[in-house]
XYZ file of C-alpha atoms in Angstrom:
745
model
C 4.731 -19.795 15.342
C 2.115 -17.620 16.940
C 1.142 -14.472 14.982
C 1.884 -11.265 16.853
C -1.695 -10.069 16.570
C -2.864 -12.887 18.823
C -1.273 -11.544 21.842
C -3.198 -12.680 24.796
C -2.614 -9.595 26.926
C -3.888 -6.929 24.474
C -5.867 -4.400 26.158
C -8.187 -1.695 24.641
C -7.229 1.823 25.182
C -9.643 3.466 23.053
C -11.772 5.906 25.158
C -15.366 5.292 25.577
C -17.825 7.458 23.681
C -20.906 8.932 25.511
C -21.577 9.186 29.177
C -24.096 6.395 29.612
C -27.632 6.599 31.003
C -30.151 7.625 28.574
C -27.744 8.980 26.028
C -26.085 5.656 25.644
C -22.440 4.780 25.577
C -19.812 3.240 23.034
C -17.246 0.850 24.589
C -14.056 -0.584 23.116
C -13.300 -4.181 22.773
C -10.153 -6.249 23.092
C -8.971 -8.949 20.450
C -7.462 -12.065 21.975
C -6.569 -15.499 20.728
C -3.735 -17.729 19.353
C -4.936 -18.588 16.006
C -7.612 -18.036 13.514
C -9.649 -20.521 15.222
C -9.926 -19.022 18.563
C -10.024 -15.251 17.992
C -12.450 -13.503 20.140
C -13.594 -9.939 20.825
C -13.963 -9.295 24.592
C -15.301 -6.379 26.801
C -14.536 -5.556 30.346
C -17.267 -6.014 32.965
C -17.555 -5.831 36.733
C -19.091 -8.849 38.575
C -20.183 -9.524 42.318
C -20.430 -7.155 45.198
C -16.542 -7.154 45.312
C -16.424 -5.628 41.832
C -14.452 -8.120 39.986
C -13.079 -6.875 36.731
C -13.311 -9.859 34.055
C -13.379 -9.761 30.341
C -16.121 -11.669 28.556
C -16.457 -12.391 24.981
C -19.115 -10.493 22.920
C -21.223 -13.338 21.241
C -24.114 -12.414 19.088
C -24.957 -16.232 18.237
C -26.018 -17.075 21.923
C -28.007 -15.281 24.629
C -26.602 -16.585 28.061
C -23.991 -15.105 30.331
C -21.555 -17.433 31.856
C -18.063 -16.895 33.607
C -15.483 -19.481 34.662
C -15.668 -19.756 38.394
C -13.036 -20.490 40.977
C -14.469 -24.082 41.341
C -13.736 -24.868 37.785
C -11.719 -28.209 37.446
C -10.957 -27.792 33.751
C -7.502 -27.412 32.602
C -8.679 -24.486 30.418
C -9.575 -22.433 33.364
C -5.843 -22.355 34.332
C -5.173 -20.226 31.448
C -6.886 -17.356 32.960
C -3.993 -16.870 35.339
C -6.393 -16.518 38.272
C -9.070 -14.292 36.456
C -11.945 -16.443 37.718
C -15.271 -15.493 39.128
C -15.832 -15.689 42.694
C -19.362 -16.670 43.370
C -19.215 -16.846 47.020
C -21.214 -13.592 47.472
C -23.738 -14.621 44.877
C -27.232 -16.018 45.374
C -27.747 -19.570 44.088
C -30.814 -20.292 41.998
C -30.803 -24.052 42.174
C -30.344 -24.416 38.477
C -27.586 -25.908 36.452
C -26.485 -24.591 33.162
C -25.457 -26.789 30.130
C -24.785 -25.320 26.606
C -23.339 -26.953 23.506
C -21.524 -24.918 21.123
C -20.596 -25.912 17.487
C -17.213 -26.648 19.231
C -17.038 -26.866 22.998
C -19.277 -27.391 25.865
C -19.851 -25.372 29.025
C -21.721 -26.343 32.316
C -22.074 -24.942 35.930
C -24.671 -23.734 38.356
C -26.713 -20.655 37.821
C -26.583 -17.797 40.174
C -27.852 -14.227 40.761
C -25.001 -11.636 41.420
C -24.382 -8.095 40.758
C -23.386 -7.121 37.019
C -22.139 -3.915 35.645
C -21.153 -2.948 32.109
C -20.528 0.398 30.790
C -22.121 2.064 33.735
C -25.388 0.099 33.588
C -25.531 -1.833 36.672
C -27.965 -4.810 37.514
C -28.273 -5.956 40.892
C -29.485 -9.579 40.245
C -28.251 -10.646 36.954
C -28.695 -14.474 36.198
C -25.317 -15.953 35.104
C -23.818 -19.355 35.138
C -20.648 -19.891 37.333
C -19.107 -22.468 34.909
C -17.087 -25.204 36.413
C -16.510 -27.361 33.475
C -15.151 -25.986 30.079
C -14.063 -27.475 26.867
C -12.866 -25.814 23.652
C -12.928 -22.306 24.765
C -9.864 -20.144 24.394
C -9.761 -18.775 27.830
C -7.029 -16.325 28.887
C -6.409 -13.602 31.433
C -8.661 -11.325 29.090
C -11.210 -13.888 28.242
C -12.968 -15.604 31.368
C -16.421 -16.035 29.837
C -19.198 -15.000 27.384
C -21.659 -12.345 27.129
C -24.447 -13.571 24.857
C -26.109 -10.851 22.765
C -28.602 -12.885 20.928
C -32.212 -12.527 21.341
C -33.650 -13.229 24.829
C -36.033 -15.874 23.533
C -32.918 -18.001 22.733
C -31.555 -18.109 26.486
C -31.139 -21.395 28.256
C -31.165 -19.671 31.536
C -34.418 -17.934 30.934
C -35.807 -21.156 30.001
C -34.662 -22.465 33.325
C -35.911 -19.454 35.177
C -38.675 -17.676 33.281
C -38.361 -13.895 33.295
C -41.087 -11.909 35.188
C -42.294 -8.524 34.971
C -41.861 -7.496 38.673
C -38.651 -6.640 40.087
C -37.997 -10.034 41.470
C -34.982 -11.908 40.130
C -35.537 -13.982 37.096
C -33.696 -15.570 34.483
C -33.913 -12.808 31.837
C -31.091 -12.282 29.503
C -28.602 -9.294 30.131
C -29.894 -7.279 27.076
C -33.516 -7.797 28.408
C -32.659 -6.495 31.860
C -30.644 -3.459 30.397
C -33.566 -1.927 28.583
C -35.793 -2.590 31.569
C -33.815 -0.634 34.120
C -35.747 1.519 36.203
C -36.143 4.521 36.213
C -36.019 4.683 32.601
C -33.946 7.688 32.554
C -31.162 5.350 33.655
C -31.508 3.091 30.756
C -30.453 3.743 27.236
C -33.316 5.665 25.523
C -32.591 4.037 22.106
C -33.013 0.268 22.628
C -30.390 -1.084 20.525
C -26.859 -2.565 20.657
C -24.311 -2.185 17.725
C -20.970 -3.790 16.782
C -17.847 -3.124 14.904
C -15.108 -5.636 14.657
C -11.578 -4.529 13.660
C -9.323 -6.339 11.261
C -5.899 -7.294 12.827
C -3.233 -5.337 11.115
C -5.372 -2.388 10.115
C -7.104 0.413 12.380
C -9.459 1.291 9.483
C -12.267 -0.115 11.603
C -12.328 0.049 15.366
C -13.453 -2.716 17.575
C -16.364 -1.195 19.536
C -19.714 -2.181 21.247
C -22.448 0.528 21.014
C -25.137 0.510 23.817
C -28.115 2.742 22.704
C -25.539 5.077 20.775
C -23.965 4.929 17.270
C -20.187 5.336 17.279
C -18.473 8.235 15.723
C -17.072 6.056 13.094
C -20.642 5.928 11.537
C -20.883 9.359 10.090
C -24.499 8.683 8.803
C -26.528 6.341 10.814
C -29.504 6.897 8.577
C -27.604 4.776 5.770
C -27.911 1.630 7.923
C -30.430 -0.551 6.041
C -32.950 -2.467 8.386
C -34.838 -5.592 7.834
C -36.918 -7.864 10.175
C -35.544 -11.212 11.089
C -36.386 -14.702 10.116
C -38.089 -16.397 12.873
C -38.914 -20.213 14.030
C -42.058 -21.733 15.281
C -40.975 -20.848 18.616
C -40.303 -17.118 17.768
C -37.425 -15.094 17.054
C -34.178 -16.638 18.422
C -31.174 -15.390 16.374
C -30.001 -12.449 14.304
C -31.084 -14.312 11.414
C -31.416 -13.065 7.966
C -32.132 -14.541 4.406
C -29.512 -14.958 2.034
C -30.280 -13.846 -1.618
C -27.034 -14.113 -3.433
C -23.450 -14.972 -3.245
C -21.111 -13.727 -6.206
C -17.577 -14.428 -6.583
C -15.725 -11.702 -8.774
C -12.873 -12.929 -10.849
C -10.834 -10.699 -12.967
C -13.654 -8.121 -12.804
C -16.500 -10.660 -14.030
C -19.081 -11.742 -11.702
C -19.658 -15.412 -11.212
C -22.803 -16.091 -9.190
C -22.727 -19.056 -6.791
C -25.747 -21.440 -7.043
C -26.968 -21.227 -3.336
C -29.955 -23.382 -3.633
C -32.820 -23.668 -1.230
C -32.789 -23.875 2.647
C -32.347 -27.277 4.128
C -35.671 -26.725 5.832
C -37.275 -26.282 2.313
C -37.510 -22.247 2.323
C -37.047 -20.745 -0.824
C -33.561 -19.045 0.254
C -31.073 -20.218 2.702
C -30.817 -18.498 5.886
C -27.866 -17.053 7.832
C -27.080 -16.270 11.494
C -24.815 -13.419 12.483
C -22.510 -14.893 15.086
C -19.474 -12.865 16.447
C -18.408 -15.793 18.453
C -17.486 -17.942 15.519
C -14.089 -17.198 13.635
C -15.017 -18.573 10.424
C -17.927 -18.682 7.966
C -19.572 -21.938 7.779
C -21.939 -23.221 4.937
C -22.931 -26.260 3.400
C -20.387 -28.065 1.205
C -22.623 -27.303 -1.933
C -22.186 -23.589 -1.494
C -18.670 -23.749 -0.469
C -17.746 -25.747 -3.689
C -19.528 -23.082 -5.662
C -17.683 -20.462 -4.047
C -13.981 -21.952 -4.281
C -14.784 -23.545 -7.750
C -15.377 -20.189 -9.193
C -11.616 -19.748 -8.797
C -10.645 -23.249 -9.607
C -10.278 -24.549 -6.127
C -11.762 -27.852 -4.616
C -11.732 -29.230 -1.138
C -8.530 -30.966 0.010
C -8.150 -34.514 1.279
C -9.031 -33.220 4.925
C -12.156 -31.768 3.550
C -10.967 -28.055 3.981
C -10.261 -25.719 1.372
C -6.826 -24.218 0.653
C -6.254 -21.164 -1.553
C -2.872 -19.794 -2.911
C -1.969 -16.980 -0.462
C -1.368 -14.428 -3.284
C -4.829 -15.396 -4.848
C -7.671 -12.969 -3.762
C -11.136 -14.352 -2.998
C -13.444 -11.485 -3.978
C -16.924 -12.134 -2.749
C -20.168 -10.071 -2.268
C -23.140 -11.267 -0.210
C -26.766 -10.027 -0.715
C -29.032 -10.370 2.450
C -32.627 -9.872 2.090
C -33.246 -6.845 -0.034
C -30.088 -4.841 1.096
C -27.293 -3.738 -1.023
C -24.704 -6.375 -1.749
C -22.022 -6.484 0.992
C -18.330 -6.903 -0.238
C -15.978 -8.781 1.919
C -12.270 -7.986 2.252
C -10.324 -10.863 0.736
C -7.739 -10.580 3.689
C -10.734 -11.747 5.783
C -11.346 -14.873 3.647
C -8.152 -16.660 3.680
C -5.338 -16.986 6.382
C -2.010 -18.500 6.634
C -1.653 -21.574 8.702
C -1.142 -21.050 12.501
C 2.367 -22.638 12.626
C 3.675 -21.531 9.178
C 3.531 -17.984 8.244
C 5.700 -18.569 5.148
C 3.234 -21.149 3.688
C 2.348 -20.500 0.038
C -1.236 -22.087 0.493
C -3.642 -20.313 2.837
C -6.497 -21.709 4.625
C -9.900 -20.715 3.253
C -11.940 -19.147 6.111
C -15.250 -20.321 4.369
C -15.595 -23.869 5.367
C -18.368 -26.592 5.192
C -20.211 -27.938 8.057
C -22.733 -30.220 6.621
C -23.122 -32.212 9.825
C -24.680 -29.218 11.587
C -26.033 -27.125 8.581
C -27.281 -29.708 5.964
C -29.668 -31.377 8.431
C -33.479 -31.111 7.958
C -33.656 -29.951 11.451
C -30.986 -27.297 11.198
C -32.238 -23.770 12.060
C -30.178 -22.017 9.647
C -27.835 -22.797 6.607
C -25.018 -20.305 6.928
C -23.086 -18.807 9.854
C -21.770 -15.640 9.066
C -18.920 -15.326 11.733
C -16.165 -12.838 12.186
C -14.908 -12.696 8.521
C -18.398 -11.320 7.377
C -18.860 -9.221 10.537
C -15.562 -7.373 10.117
C -16.992 -5.927 7.013
C -20.182 -4.529 8.271
C -21.568 -2.269 11.033
C -24.220 -4.157 12.550
C -27.050 -2.797 14.564
C -29.318 -5.135 16.573
C -32.424 -3.298 17.542
C -35.264 -4.228 19.758
C -37.587 -1.860 18.220
C -37.970 -0.608 14.613
C -36.216 2.664 13.793
C -37.900 5.389 11.816
C -37.510 5.750 8.231
C -34.480 8.093 8.931
C -32.806 5.569 11.116
C -33.561 7.357 14.396
C -35.240 5.595 17.435
C -38.058 6.699 19.588
C -36.264 7.986 22.819
C -39.687 8.953 24.540
C -40.833 7.051 27.763
C -43.756 5.752 25.608
C -41.438 3.163 23.880
C -42.513 -0.315 24.136
C -41.694 -2.279 27.221
C -38.988 -4.618 27.163
C -40.991 -7.699 27.180
C -42.686 -6.385 24.057
C -39.787 -6.421 21.352
C -39.971 -6.084 17.576
C -36.312 -6.967 16.846
C -34.787 -5.747 13.627
C -31.270 -6.117 12.126
C -29.347 -3.181 10.612
C -26.362 -3.682 8.168
C -24.238 -1.428 6.179
C -21.280 -2.499 4.317
C -17.984 -0.531 5.293
C -15.401 -2.251 2.978
C -14.356 -0.389 -0.291
C -13.613 -3.358 -2.624
C -11.093 -1.510 -4.669
C -9.071 -0.425 -1.681
C -9.554 -3.991 -0.070
C -7.872 -5.706 -3.149
C -4.846 -2.987 -3.044
C -4.477 -3.812 0.635
C -4.452 -7.510 -0.030
C -1.677 -7.023 -2.793
C 0.221 -5.186 -0.362
C 0.105 -7.702 2.375
C 0.177 -11.006 0.424
C 2.143 -9.999 -2.784
C 4.402 -7.432 -1.521
C 4.685 -8.685 2.173
C 4.276 -5.235 3.630
C 1.997 -4.177 6.366
C -1.056 -2.067 5.634
C -0.965 -0.720 9.248
C 1.034 2.332 10.338
C 0.690 1.256 14.152
C 1.832 -2.356 13.778
C 5.488 -3.312 13.094
C 4.658 -6.061 10.437
C 0.903 -5.743 9.511
C -1.507 -8.129 7.961
C -4.975 -8.228 6.785
C -6.108 -11.387 8.344
C -6.188 -13.456 11.561
C -3.367 -15.707 10.263
C -0.930 -13.321 8.865
C 1.731 -11.831 10.782
C 1.562 -8.610 12.373
C 1.780 -6.657 15.472
C -1.176 -6.402 17.914
C -3.503 -3.513 18.163
C -3.178 -1.273 21.224
C -6.804 -0.850 21.027
C -7.965 -4.346 20.830
C -7.496 -4.907 17.116
C -7.747 -1.490 15.937
C -4.290 -1.184 14.649
C -3.378 1.810 12.450
C -3.929 1.632 8.805
C -0.644 3.059 7.186
C -1.096 5.286 4.437
C 1.754 3.653 2.467
C 3.212 5.380 -0.680
C 3.417 3.513 -3.979
C 6.825 1.922 -4.935
C 7.410 4.378 -7.608
C 6.995 7.352 -5.377
C 9.316 5.858 -2.775
C 11.993 5.183 -5.467
C 11.411 8.717 -6.732
C 11.747 10.161 -3.359
C 14.904 8.129 -2.726
C 16.700 9.318 -6.049
C 15.878 13.044 -5.199
C 17.258 12.404 -1.604
C 20.355 10.788 -3.243
C 20.917 13.762 -5.596
C 20.289 16.074 -2.839
C 23.067 14.425 -0.824
C 25.559 14.414 -3.813
C 24.863 18.172 -4.215
C 25.609 18.660 -0.628
C 28.801 16.750 -0.881
C 29.909 18.649 -3.929
C 29.248 21.924 -2.239
C 31.360 21.022 0.850
C 34.029 19.863 -1.444
C 33.839 23.116 -3.500
C 34.200 25.184 -0.342
C 37.092 23.205 0.989
C 38.826 23.513 -2.206
C 38.056 27.174 -2.478
C 39.467 27.571 0.884
C 42.567 25.691 0.072
C 43.086 27.742 -3.158
C 43.011 31.037 -1.021
C 45.184 29.746 1.676
C 48.669 31.477 1.461
C 51.779 29.389 1.870
C 54.436 31.378 3.712
C 57.267 29.132 2.099
C 56.355 30.334 -1.257
C 57.905 33.408 -2.794
C 55.688 36.584 -3.011
C 53.369 36.745 -5.931
C 54.495 40.322 -6.735
C 58.143 39.944 -6.204
C 59.837 41.617 -8.937
C 63.185 40.615 -7.660
C 62.522 37.308 -9.125
C 63.465 38.947 -12.220
C 66.406 40.757 -11.015
C 68.879 41.981 -13.798
C 66.392 43.851 -15.932
C 65.609 46.734 -13.567
C 62.439 47.368 -11.707
C 59.847 44.785 -12.196
C 56.606 45.535 -14.150
C 52.990 44.570 -13.387
C 53.347 41.874 -16.077
C 56.512 40.685 -14.499
C 54.635 40.219 -11.183
C 52.136 37.905 -12.661
C 54.793 35.894 -14.218
C 56.606 35.634 -10.790
C 53.187 34.632 -9.190
C 52.677 32.074 -11.842
C 56.247 30.726 -11.657
C 56.141 30.540 -7.754
C 52.697 28.997 -7.831
C 53.859 26.474 -10.340
C 57.041 25.462 -8.514
C 55.123 25.331 -5.166
C 52.603 22.937 -6.632
C 55.403 20.731 -7.830
C 57.119 20.708 -4.451
C 54.289 20.986 -2.085
C 51.108 19.910 -4.035
C 49.477 23.321 -3.645
C 47.532 24.788 -6.537
C 47.565 28.044 -8.259
C 44.666 30.347 -7.205
C 41.717 30.326 -9.782
C 42.227 33.152 -12.399
C 45.988 33.253 -11.684
C 47.044 30.291 -13.607
C 49.140 32.069 -16.533
C 51.466 29.476 -17.501
C 51.904 25.886 -16.875
C 55.621 25.757 -16.128
C 59.095 27.640 -16.277
C 59.727 26.745 -19.983
C 56.520 28.361 -21.072
C 57.062 31.546 -18.936
C 60.467 31.937 -20.400
C 58.997 31.547 -23.957
C 56.347 34.065 -23.217
C 58.794 36.573 -21.986
C 61.314 36.107 -24.847
C 59.089 37.368 -27.686
C 58.386 40.928 -25.950
C 61.997 40.874 -25.051
C 63.173 40.592 -28.780
C 60.766 43.222 -29.965
C 61.700 45.644 -27.225
C 65.146 45.409 -28.383
C 64.653 45.177 -32.097
C 66.033 41.776 -32.134
C 64.716 38.800 -34.215
C 62.448 36.269 -32.606
C 63.037 33.173 -34.505
C 59.978 31.412 -32.897
C 60.846 27.767 -33.851
C 59.176 26.131 -31.003
C 60.297 24.761 -27.795
C 63.961 24.061 -27.066
C 65.551 20.703 -27.553
C 64.049 19.922 -31.060
C 66.799 21.114 -33.130
C 70.597 19.925 -32.920
C 72.897 22.495 -31.758
C 74.787 24.517 -34.320
C 78.523 24.912 -33.832
C 79.758 28.216 -34.904
C 83.550 28.712 -35.977
C 85.835 30.131 -33.399
C 82.988 30.417 -30.748
C 84.391 28.354 -28.028
C 86.619 29.924 -25.443
C 90.105 28.531 -24.924
C 90.759 26.612 -21.891
C 88.527 25.067 -19.423
C 87.256 28.345 -17.926
C 83.610 27.215 -18.722
C 83.875 24.164 -16.669
C 85.262 26.101 -13.616
C 82.666 28.613 -13.964
C 79.813 25.986 -14.219
C 81.102 24.459 -10.997
C 81.539 27.817 -9.443
C 77.875 28.734 -10.364
C 76.673 25.337 -8.916
C 75.724 23.949 -12.247
C 75.395 20.364 -12.819
C 78.473 18.791 -13.990
C 76.326 16.010 -15.837
C 74.615 18.448 -18.157
C 74.882 16.154 -21.276
C 72.817 13.390 -19.579
C 70.033 15.878 -19.121
C 69.856 16.781 -22.969
C 72.313 19.853 -22.934
C 75.152 20.277 -25.162
C 78.474 21.898 -24.529
C 78.193 25.656 -24.316
C 74.923 25.878 -23.406
C 75.297 27.452 -20.133
C 77.384 30.599 -20.803
C 76.690 33.129 -18.248
C 76.754 37.082 -18.582
C 77.777 39.264 -15.901
C 77.806 42.750 -15.019
C 80.242 45.276 -13.296
C 83.279 44.734 -11.421
C 82.627 43.160 -8.082
C 78.861 42.795 -8.538
C 76.759 39.848 -7.682
C 73.887 39.524 -9.962
C 71.184 36.862 -10.478
C 70.879 35.091 -13.759
C 69.204 31.832 -14.884
C 70.547 28.625 -14.106
C 69.141 26.597 -17.096
C 68.755 22.881 -16.485
C 66.201 20.374 -17.595
C 65.238 19.090 -14.319
C 62.076 20.635 -12.736
C 61.787 22.234 -9.366
C 65.324 23.678 -9.403
C 65.895 27.194 -8.202
C 65.240 29.688 -10.969
C 68.094 32.031 -9.689
C 71.534 31.484 -8.796
C 73.911 34.105 -7.342
C 77.134 34.480 -9.364
C 80.245 35.995 -8.361
C 81.118 38.500 -10.921
C 84.849 38.595 -10.071
C 85.273 34.917 -10.494
C 83.214 34.994 -13.615
C 85.142 37.885 -15.212
C 88.444 35.971 -14.553
C 87.243 33.230 -16.806
C 87.205 35.732 -19.762
C 89.757 38.226 -18.806
C 91.391 38.126 -22.199
C 88.371 39.356 -24.278
C 88.959 42.967 -23.307
C 85.448 43.463 -23.192
C 83.392 45.883 -21.067
C 80.453 44.362 -19.339
C 77.068 46.270 -19.384
C 73.824 45.243 -17.877
C 72.474 41.733 -18.671
C 68.808 40.594 -18.753
C 67.462 37.357 -17.356
C 68.289 35.605 -20.594
C 71.858 36.451 -20.249
C 72.231 38.965 -22.937
C 74.123 42.414 -22.824
C 71.279 44.355 -24.000
C 72.529 47.837 -22.692
C 76.178 48.508 -22.675
C 77.843 50.655 -19.894
C 78.138 54.474 -21.060
C 81.882 54.234 -21.484
C 81.415 51.387 -23.982
C 78.865 53.129 -26.106
C 80.019 53.686 -29.644
C 82.969 51.301 -29.152
C 83.537 48.899 -32.090
C 83.442 45.772 -29.901
C 84.900 42.796 -31.744
C 86.679 41.211 -29.021
C 87.077 37.695 -30.207
C 85.790 35.311 -32.755
C 83.260 33.870 -30.777
C 81.735 36.956 -29.018
C 79.359 36.578 -26.135
C 77.904 33.294 -25.280
C 74.171 33.206 -24.743
C 71.996 30.315 -23.905
C 68.474 30.484 -25.213
C 67.279 27.264 -23.571
C 63.656 27.083 -22.942
C 62.793 30.435 -24.766
C 61.909 29.348 -28.236
C 65.393 29.848 -29.808
C 66.454 28.229 -33.027
C 68.826 25.912 -31.110
C 69.458 25.525 -27.462
C 72.904 27.094 -27.040
C 72.776 29.212 -30.355
C 75.687 31.733 -30.511
C 75.173 35.411 -31.059
C 77.673 38.025 -32.134
C 77.945 40.974 -30.112
C 76.434 44.340 -31.210
C 78.640 46.316 -33.254
C 78.506 49.706 -35.422
C 78.774 49.056 -39.132
C 77.640 52.490 -40.391
C 79.144 54.932 -37.934
C 75.798 56.177 -36.816
C 75.437 53.886 -33.995
C 72.907 51.311 -35.983
C 73.307 47.962 -34.649
C 72.995 44.861 -36.518
C 72.239 41.383 -35.324
C 74.177 38.878 -37.518
C 73.727 35.243 -37.591
C 76.269 32.816 -38.905
C 75.324 30.134 -41.123
C 71.914 31.874 -41.827
C 70.905 29.265 -44.423
C 71.541 26.366 -42.110
C 69.329 28.198 -39.626
C 66.604 28.751 -42.074
C 66.508 25.161 -43.105
C 66.254 24.097 -39.426
C 63.583 26.546 -39.006
C 61.477 25.257 -41.943
C 62.084 21.636 -40.782
C 60.258 22.501 -37.603
C 57.270 23.682 -39.255
C 58.338 27.320 -39.442
C 57.543 29.389 -42.658
C 60.746 30.173 -44.474
C 59.418 33.361 -46.264
C 58.348 34.794 -42.825
C 61.723 34.244 -41.504
C 63.336 35.906 -44.459
C 61.262 38.925 -44.132
C 61.719 39.111 -40.396
C 65.514 38.786 -40.884
C 65.680 41.325 -43.562
C 63.625 43.839 -41.407
C 66.294 43.463 -38.793
C 69.138 44.517 -40.771
């Protein structure tokens, strides 16, 4: 599987910095390639009189300019999709160009043609129109190489020696750039600078500076400069001495034995090469680096590291400050297996090239190293403050004194944290990439600026969990608030099918309704409505739970108001009914009356005994409301009674009917009956106390009678002792009952 960051069509969209000319310019770079082995940083240039726009790799390890031409017969040239150089308008030089790289080979004729880069135009730049190319990752955004090594290393310059006149020669592009006339058109500061981005991160942009420092470098004076190491022929490469390589394991430094140079020098030397995707060294040094973390070479000679094991290294060049390398730049997952547990080490050995006595250097510091530095390749020494002489008295291009400036740009602590994010947590470190990575071999989306993807400022896992919990509780609170509002609205909604809350008529038979009775009526209506229709009583209005409780609550004040005795022995139905002598009426009038009143014929099945539903009626021809007492819930509270029919059932009693309350008791006799000795019958009036806390449901009371001639009324109970015992058996206080009973006489 090809990692996303190696999209061949990635284009740079970071704007250039500066206007060119004497002020210099900073140009963006593109990142292309299919794997860790062919990654390349390219820049756009204009070639030929027709102004062909082609992309060339920035290569600090070579000094020549070559471009795949339309006459190229190699299969690799077809990968450019037609982005090939047309040399038809060029001037041939009669020379052929051949160059061998660490891997690959290029050849073709040398021509002179117009060449422009960053606004700096050269009319007769010598370049190779390559017609044979091997082992180069050509693509629509990679058609050739722009060599930025020192001019003395140029093969074309060796074929066509440079001259000081304006005649065409074989000088390298950098030599011609700083020799542009008039001098005001050339960069006043004679240096090139390089920043290489890390795929999956935009911490560092990919940029090439021409006579100008990028804005990324806030303090150019912090760059550390040193002279280059030279060969007998002169200075060929951007080559430095390696003083130390240190591997850090669990916070402890483990120095690597780097030995002497292969050519006998005291320290090994290293070349900075942006055209090489790896770091190459001798097997002795590579074994020392990987041996510090307990790893040796594989059967194929390469080094493999567990993907979750960081390789923390610092390299000291000359007398500079040690430069830390990002662990994501030193290992990468295999090209075809992003799920592999073993990663390829990007520091590999190349003894066949580097361990020979004739080798010009011992280490090649390629892309993994250059991603961790800001590199300045200057053709004249800067001042002590890092500034350059921009006057016209600067030395001519042919008289160069090159130096290499470096400054580390990697924070080792942050780098280790990013490594854990990518390799351990499998999360991106870039906010602009869908699945970022920290190395060329890890999956991640391509940068829109040629490798400069965005470094996401990700929160820690703990903070994410905390925010998630807070969000969850906030959601629960919102849902609770919505439910509360809906419930409140439902409570306040009035159901037109329910009786009015203040309807005193509910308690017809006791005169006008009081305020307290209105509350009882409201509660009863609400309760019955909640039973039948599922509605609920409004908050603050829930007085009693059911009819039985309401009746019990009204019985106590009723008995007190009328001087009667409240026996208070608990809820009805707990005691057996007491049968009083001579109490039952003769005949089946009660049954007829029950049926007439709509009472249930199967009362006994509901827990009622005979004689429980005696009703009291008022004056002649009146229809009054009285309680229909059954055990079933949800039945109507009131029932209309035809008094004529009711009176006919007890016509032999000779009684005069007064006003009766909702409990069925003649509490106030009519005027013509007051003072009359009512003793009509043994049984007296039958009253039912069902559901109002009486001694026994259906207990029988004698009527009111005058025993003293002064109108004093007495409430007598038959079989008082039995009642007291029943009262005590239900948990009542016998002494209290006796005092209450005595006080009522």
